[in-house]
Amino acid sequence: MATILRMALGRLLTLVPMVLGITLFVFVVLRFSPNDPAYNALGEGATPEARHAYAAAHGLTDPLPVRYVRFLGDLLHGDLGLTAPPSKPVTDAIGTAFPLTLQLTLLAVLVGVVFAVVLGVTAALFRDRWPDQAIRVLSMAGVAMPSFWLGILLIQWFALRLGWFPTGGYVNPGDSVGGWLRSLALPAVAVGFPVGSLLARVVRTAMVEELDRDYVRTAIGGGLPRVVVVGRNVLRNALITPLTVLGLQIGYLLSGAVVVEAIFGLPGLGTLIMQGVTAGDPALVQGVVLCIALTFLVVNLLVDVLYLFANPRLKGATR
């Protein structure tokens, strides 16, 4: 246990320079944006003198390093600035949109994991036979399929033609759990299917490697049912590698959720960042990008910690 905790602490410490690097990158890139915060705040009728006075009052004329240090100080206090008029705190806008994006991402993870485990295990158990070949083709098609294009296809087939799901919009789970699931079902499949297709190949490869190990043949030869050996030992050991790959795919899931939200009209971070880009609101765009990046780092940290606890080699080292 001490080894696992020490390694987990090491993973946590690596987040500090990564967070600083992300904040610096986002801050510098958005400083080169052609959008003028003074123009956005004061409107078209503002004179150059009024814009200059606004910029000076809000520290926009200070050197870039000074502004970055001030930005970090505000960030530590949870202050991401104000949106374009009608002004409101960026944190409030993100706080309203982020839960929906998180719900969609978690449902997409569930869809991807279920898809990957079912197809990956099936392909491994029927290796080099027709189910394995069919799953391989399906997985390759899923990996090559952009989530936004899949979302459009799902709307055409299951919403417009069959009428099973709504074409867009969001239902709060407090109002109707069934309506909530129906409103997020198609977006979750659109985001989770490509990732699940990739993970299915990883699960299949890991399962094949485990099935070829000596302990599996020994257990089955000793009279244990194949289903018990596969479910209790092989699957548990084989899922360690896919768990790591899933952590690396969280960024894709988040970016896919952001794009798919705009297609389905969901009021999440995707819609929010589109509003920021359309309105020329650098503070809003900066806040959303930082939120997505930090969420990606935190989720990857959690996946790394789960991997440390799930790795039997590390467990053996602690005994």
XYZ file of C-alpha atoms in Angstrom:
319
model
C 0.000 0.000 0.000
C 2.854 2.376 0.770
C 4.236 1.860 -2.741
C 0.867 2.657 -4.324
C 0.370 5.779 -2.194
C 3.870 7.003 -2.994
C 3.317 6.553 -6.726
C -0.120 8.206 -6.515
C 1.451 11.193 -4.744
C 4.046 11.381 -7.504
C 1.264 11.484 -10.100
C -0.415 14.274 -8.137
C 2.751 16.372 -7.986
C 3.163 16.158 -11.758
C -0.138 18.001 -12.132
C 1.356 21.256 -10.812
C 3.655 22.049 -13.784
C 1.042 20.722 -16.204
C -1.627 23.043 -14.806
C 0.751 25.998 -14.960
C 1.639 25.116 -18.542
C -2.009 24.908 -19.574
C -2.910 28.217 -17.941
C 0.091 29.924 -19.576
C -0.720 28.505 -23.002
C -4.399 29.471 -22.866
C -3.603 32.916 -21.474
C -0.990 33.742 -24.115
C -2.981 32.383 -27.063
C -6.103 34.357 -26.173
C -4.065 37.524 -25.698
C -3.396 37.433 -29.448
C -7.108 37.256 -30.177
C -8.351 40.133 -32.376
C -11.293 40.645 -30.030
C -10.990 43.778 -27.926
C -12.413 43.383 -24.385
C -12.963 47.154 -24.187
C -14.937 47.105 -27.432
C -17.034 44.173 -26.210
C -17.762 45.887 -22.907
C -18.470 49.425 -24.160
C -20.072 48.678 -27.518
C -19.656 50.119 -30.989
C -20.313 53.697 -29.969
C -17.373 53.928 -27.576
C -14.665 56.434 -28.466
C -10.984 55.466 -28.606
C -10.416 57.503 -25.441
C -13.133 55.588 -23.595
C -11.683 52.277 -24.726
C -8.204 53.278 -23.604
C -9.559 54.392 -20.234
C -11.380 51.079 -19.852
C -8.248 49.133 -20.745
C -6.145 51.106 -18.272
C -8.722 50.716 -15.494
C -8.847 46.946 -15.967
C -5.095 46.421 -16.286
C -5.211 45.551 -19.990
C -2.279 47.864 -20.721
C 0.029 46.228 -18.181
C 2.914 44.027 -19.365
C 1.948 40.469 -20.229
C 3.851 38.831 -17.307
C 2.094 41.130 -14.829
C -1.278 40.288 -16.311
C -0.508 36.568 -16.183
C 0.451 36.685 -12.504
C -2.739 38.626 -11.771
C -4.693 36.070 -13.804
C -3.239 33.228 -11.704
C -4.152 35.081 -8.516
C -7.732 35.546 -9.707
C -7.861 31.895 -10.801
C -6.801 30.710 -7.343
C -9.719 32.706 -5.919
C -12.152 31.203 -8.438
C -12.445 34.400 -10.469
C -12.417 33.885 -14.250
C -13.673 37.348 -15.079
C -16.943 38.520 -16.601
C -18.660 37.556 -19.817
C -19.497 40.067 -22.524
C -22.573 42.231 -21.852
C -24.959 41.419 -20.354
C -22.087 40.718 -17.982
C -22.128 37.884 -15.462
C -19.337 35.878 -13.818
C -17.769 33.307 -16.104
C -17.759 30.839 -13.208
C -21.559 31.094 -12.984
C -21.938 30.359 -16.701
C -19.580 27.381 -16.468
C -21.242 26.156 -13.277
C -24.567 26.010 -15.116
C -23.233 24.267 -18.244
C -20.597 21.935 -16.787
C -22.982 19.453 -15.068
C -24.650 18.635 -18.380
C -21.305 18.051 -20.115
C -20.237 15.862 -17.200
C -23.458 13.831 -17.431
C -23.006 13.348 -21.161
C -19.352 12.347 -20.746
C -20.139 9.806 -18.022
C -22.925 8.255 -20.099
C -20.569 8.150 -23.086
C -17.947 6.389 -20.940
C -20.582 3.844 -19.883
C -21.625 3.256 -23.492
C -18.023 2.920 -24.640
C -16.996 0.551 -21.838
C -20.012 -1.738 -22.273
C -19.507 -1.807 -26.022
C -15.770 -2.494 -25.666
C -16.088 -5.253 -23.071
C -18.900 -7.116 -24.840
C -17.350 -6.995 -28.297
C -13.742 -7.341 -27.130
C -14.437 -10.412 -25.012
C -16.593 -11.970 -27.742
C -13.878 -11.400 -30.347
C -11.246 -12.944 -28.082
C -13.322 -16.023 -27.289
C -14.040 -16.552 -30.996
C -10.646 -15.474 -32.264
C -9.999 -15.849 -36.000
C -13.578 -16.992 -36.584
C -16.427 -15.085 -38.194
C -17.555 -13.218 -35.000
C -13.999 -11.970 -34.532
C -13.779 -10.828 -38.160
C -17.155 -9.092 -38.021
C -16.285 -7.297 -34.786
C -12.959 -6.225 -36.283
C -14.707 -4.598 -39.244
C -17.251 -2.919 -36.960
C -14.496 -1.618 -34.676
C -12.480 -0.208 -37.586
C -15.594 1.558 -38.882
C -16.298 2.971 -35.429
C -12.764 4.312 -34.987
C -12.895 6.033 -38.378
C -16.336 7.557 -37.730
C -16.341 11.161 -36.388
C -18.704 11.631 -33.458
C -20.453 14.632 -35.006
C -21.189 12.720 -38.221
C -22.472 9.755 -36.232
C -24.661 12.148 -34.260
C -26.228 13.448 -37.467
C -26.900 9.892 -38.654
C -28.481 8.978 -35.329
C -30.774 12.010 -35.536
C -31.866 11.085 -39.061
C -32.596 7.442 -38.267
C -33.730 7.228 -34.659
C -35.207 10.702 -34.179
C -36.644 11.794 -37.530
C -37.532 8.464 -39.179
C -38.365 6.232 -36.218
C -39.258 8.929 -33.683
C -37.811 6.964 -30.780
C -35.733 9.844 -29.430
C -35.939 13.644 -29.568
C -33.866 15.493 -32.156
C -32.356 17.699 -29.482
C -32.901 19.556 -26.250
C -32.315 18.593 -22.646
C -34.622 17.296 -19.926
C -33.553 17.767 -16.324
C -33.411 14.433 -14.438
C -35.311 16.087 -11.593
C -38.254 16.571 -13.925
C -38.186 13.168 -15.623
C -35.524 10.467 -15.431
C -36.915 8.783 -18.532
C -36.948 12.054 -20.428
C -33.398 12.743 -19.272
C -32.186 9.384 -20.581
C -34.002 9.876 -23.884
C -32.511 13.349 -24.337
C -28.933 12.129 -23.733
C -29.125 8.637 -25.264
C -28.243 9.579 -28.843
C -25.524 12.094 -27.868
C -23.959 9.512 -25.517
C -23.875 6.883 -28.267
C -22.404 9.393 -30.727
C -19.596 10.255 -28.298
C -19.021 6.811 -26.784
C -19.189 4.582 -29.872
C -15.858 5.664 -31.463
C -14.022 5.300 -28.142
C -15.709 1.961 -27.489
C -14.611 0.770 -30.936
C -10.988 1.567 -30.116
C -11.213 -0.039 -26.681
C -12.808 -3.169 -28.141
C -9.617 -3.895 -30.064
C -7.526 -3.270 -26.951
C -9.741 -5.550 -24.854
C -9.575 -8.251 -27.526
C -5.768 -8.144 -27.647
C -5.431 -8.172 -23.855
C -7.914 -11.036 -23.537
C -6.082 -13.134 -26.134
C -2.800 -12.633 -24.300
C -4.357 -13.709 -21.003
C -6.139 -16.717 -22.514
C -2.788 -17.999 -23.797
C -1.154 -17.937 -20.353
C -0.320 -21.159 -18.560
C -2.535 -20.525 -15.533
C -5.642 -20.482 -17.748
C -4.863 -23.853 -19.297
C -3.972 -25.238 -15.870
C -7.221 -24.003 -14.289
C -9.395 -25.325 -17.104
C -7.470 -28.596 -17.177
C -7.986 -28.902 -13.413
C -11.740 -28.959 -13.885
C -12.744 -25.301 -13.369
C -15.496 -24.159 -15.757
C -14.223 -21.948 -18.575
C -16.822 -19.301 -17.742
C -15.529 -19.048 -14.167
C -11.892 -18.793 -15.236
C -12.645 -16.147 -17.856
C -14.920 -14.071 -15.637
C -12.959 -14.288 -12.398
C -9.345 -14.189 -13.567
C -8.839 -13.530 -17.261
C -11.210 -10.584 -17.614
C -9.965 -8.887 -14.440
C -6.313 -9.129 -15.494
C -7.043 -8.198 -19.108
C -8.867 -4.966 -18.231
C -5.775 -3.284 -16.755
C -4.421 -2.158 -20.133
C -7.811 -0.961 -21.480
C -8.244 1.047 -18.274
C -5.074 2.968 -19.071
C -6.168 3.545 -22.673
C -9.554 4.765 -21.451
C -7.801 7.422 -19.367
C -5.988 8.654 -22.466
C -9.305 8.798 -24.346
C -11.023 11.044 -21.792
C -9.805 14.080 -23.702
C -11.450 12.734 -26.847
C -14.659 12.093 -24.944
C -14.719 15.643 -23.604
C -13.952 17.199 -26.989
C -16.500 14.930 -28.658
C -19.104 15.886 -26.066
C -18.439 19.571 -26.708
C -18.981 19.161 -30.466
C -21.988 16.842 -30.156
C -23.695 19.217 -27.715
C -23.863 21.844 -30.434
C -25.478 19.345 -32.835
C -28.141 18.239 -30.350
C -28.747 21.714 -28.911
C -27.649 20.780 -25.393
C -26.863 23.720 -23.077
C -23.460 22.400 -22.014
C -19.889 23.595 -22.388
C -20.026 23.027 -26.147
C -22.861 25.480 -26.597
C -21.198 27.861 -24.142
C -17.885 27.949 -25.997
C -19.711 28.451 -29.295
C -21.474 31.428 -27.755
C -18.139 32.792 -26.586
C -16.560 32.446 -30.025
C -19.573 33.934 -31.799
C -19.817 36.877 -29.406
C -16.055 37.480 -29.388
C -15.888 36.861 -25.634
C -12.279 35.833 -24.780
C -12.985 35.561 -21.052
C -15.751 33.023 -21.609
C -13.705 31.005 -24.129
C -10.711 31.069 -21.803
C -12.766 29.847 -18.872
C -14.365 26.978 -20.796
C -11.044 25.819 -22.273
C -9.418 25.849 -18.832
C -12.350 23.932 -17.351
C -12.100 21.225 -20.027
C -8.316 20.972 -19.716
C -8.344 20.758 -15.915
C -11.140 18.185 -15.991
C -9.074 16.105 -18.397
C -6.066 16.229 -16.034
C -8.121 15.311 -12.968
C -9.822 12.386 -14.703
C -6.491 11.083 -15.958
C -5.118 11.304 -12.423
C -8.047 9.261 -11.123
C -7.558 6.664 -13.861
C -3.840 6.452 -13.023
C -4.673 5.877 -9.357
C -7.223 3.187 -10.273
C -4.585 1.556 -12.437
C -2.140 1.511 -9.533
C -4.683 -0.223 -7.310
C -5.756 -2.645 -10.043
C -2.239 -3.658 -11.072
C -1.512 -7.015 -9.418
C 2.246 -6.491 -9.746
C 2.082 -3.417 -7.522
C -0.168 -5.274 -5.101
C 2.415 -8.023 -4.902
C 5.161 -5.474 -4.239
C 3.331 -4.176 -1.177
C 3.038 -7.536 0.539
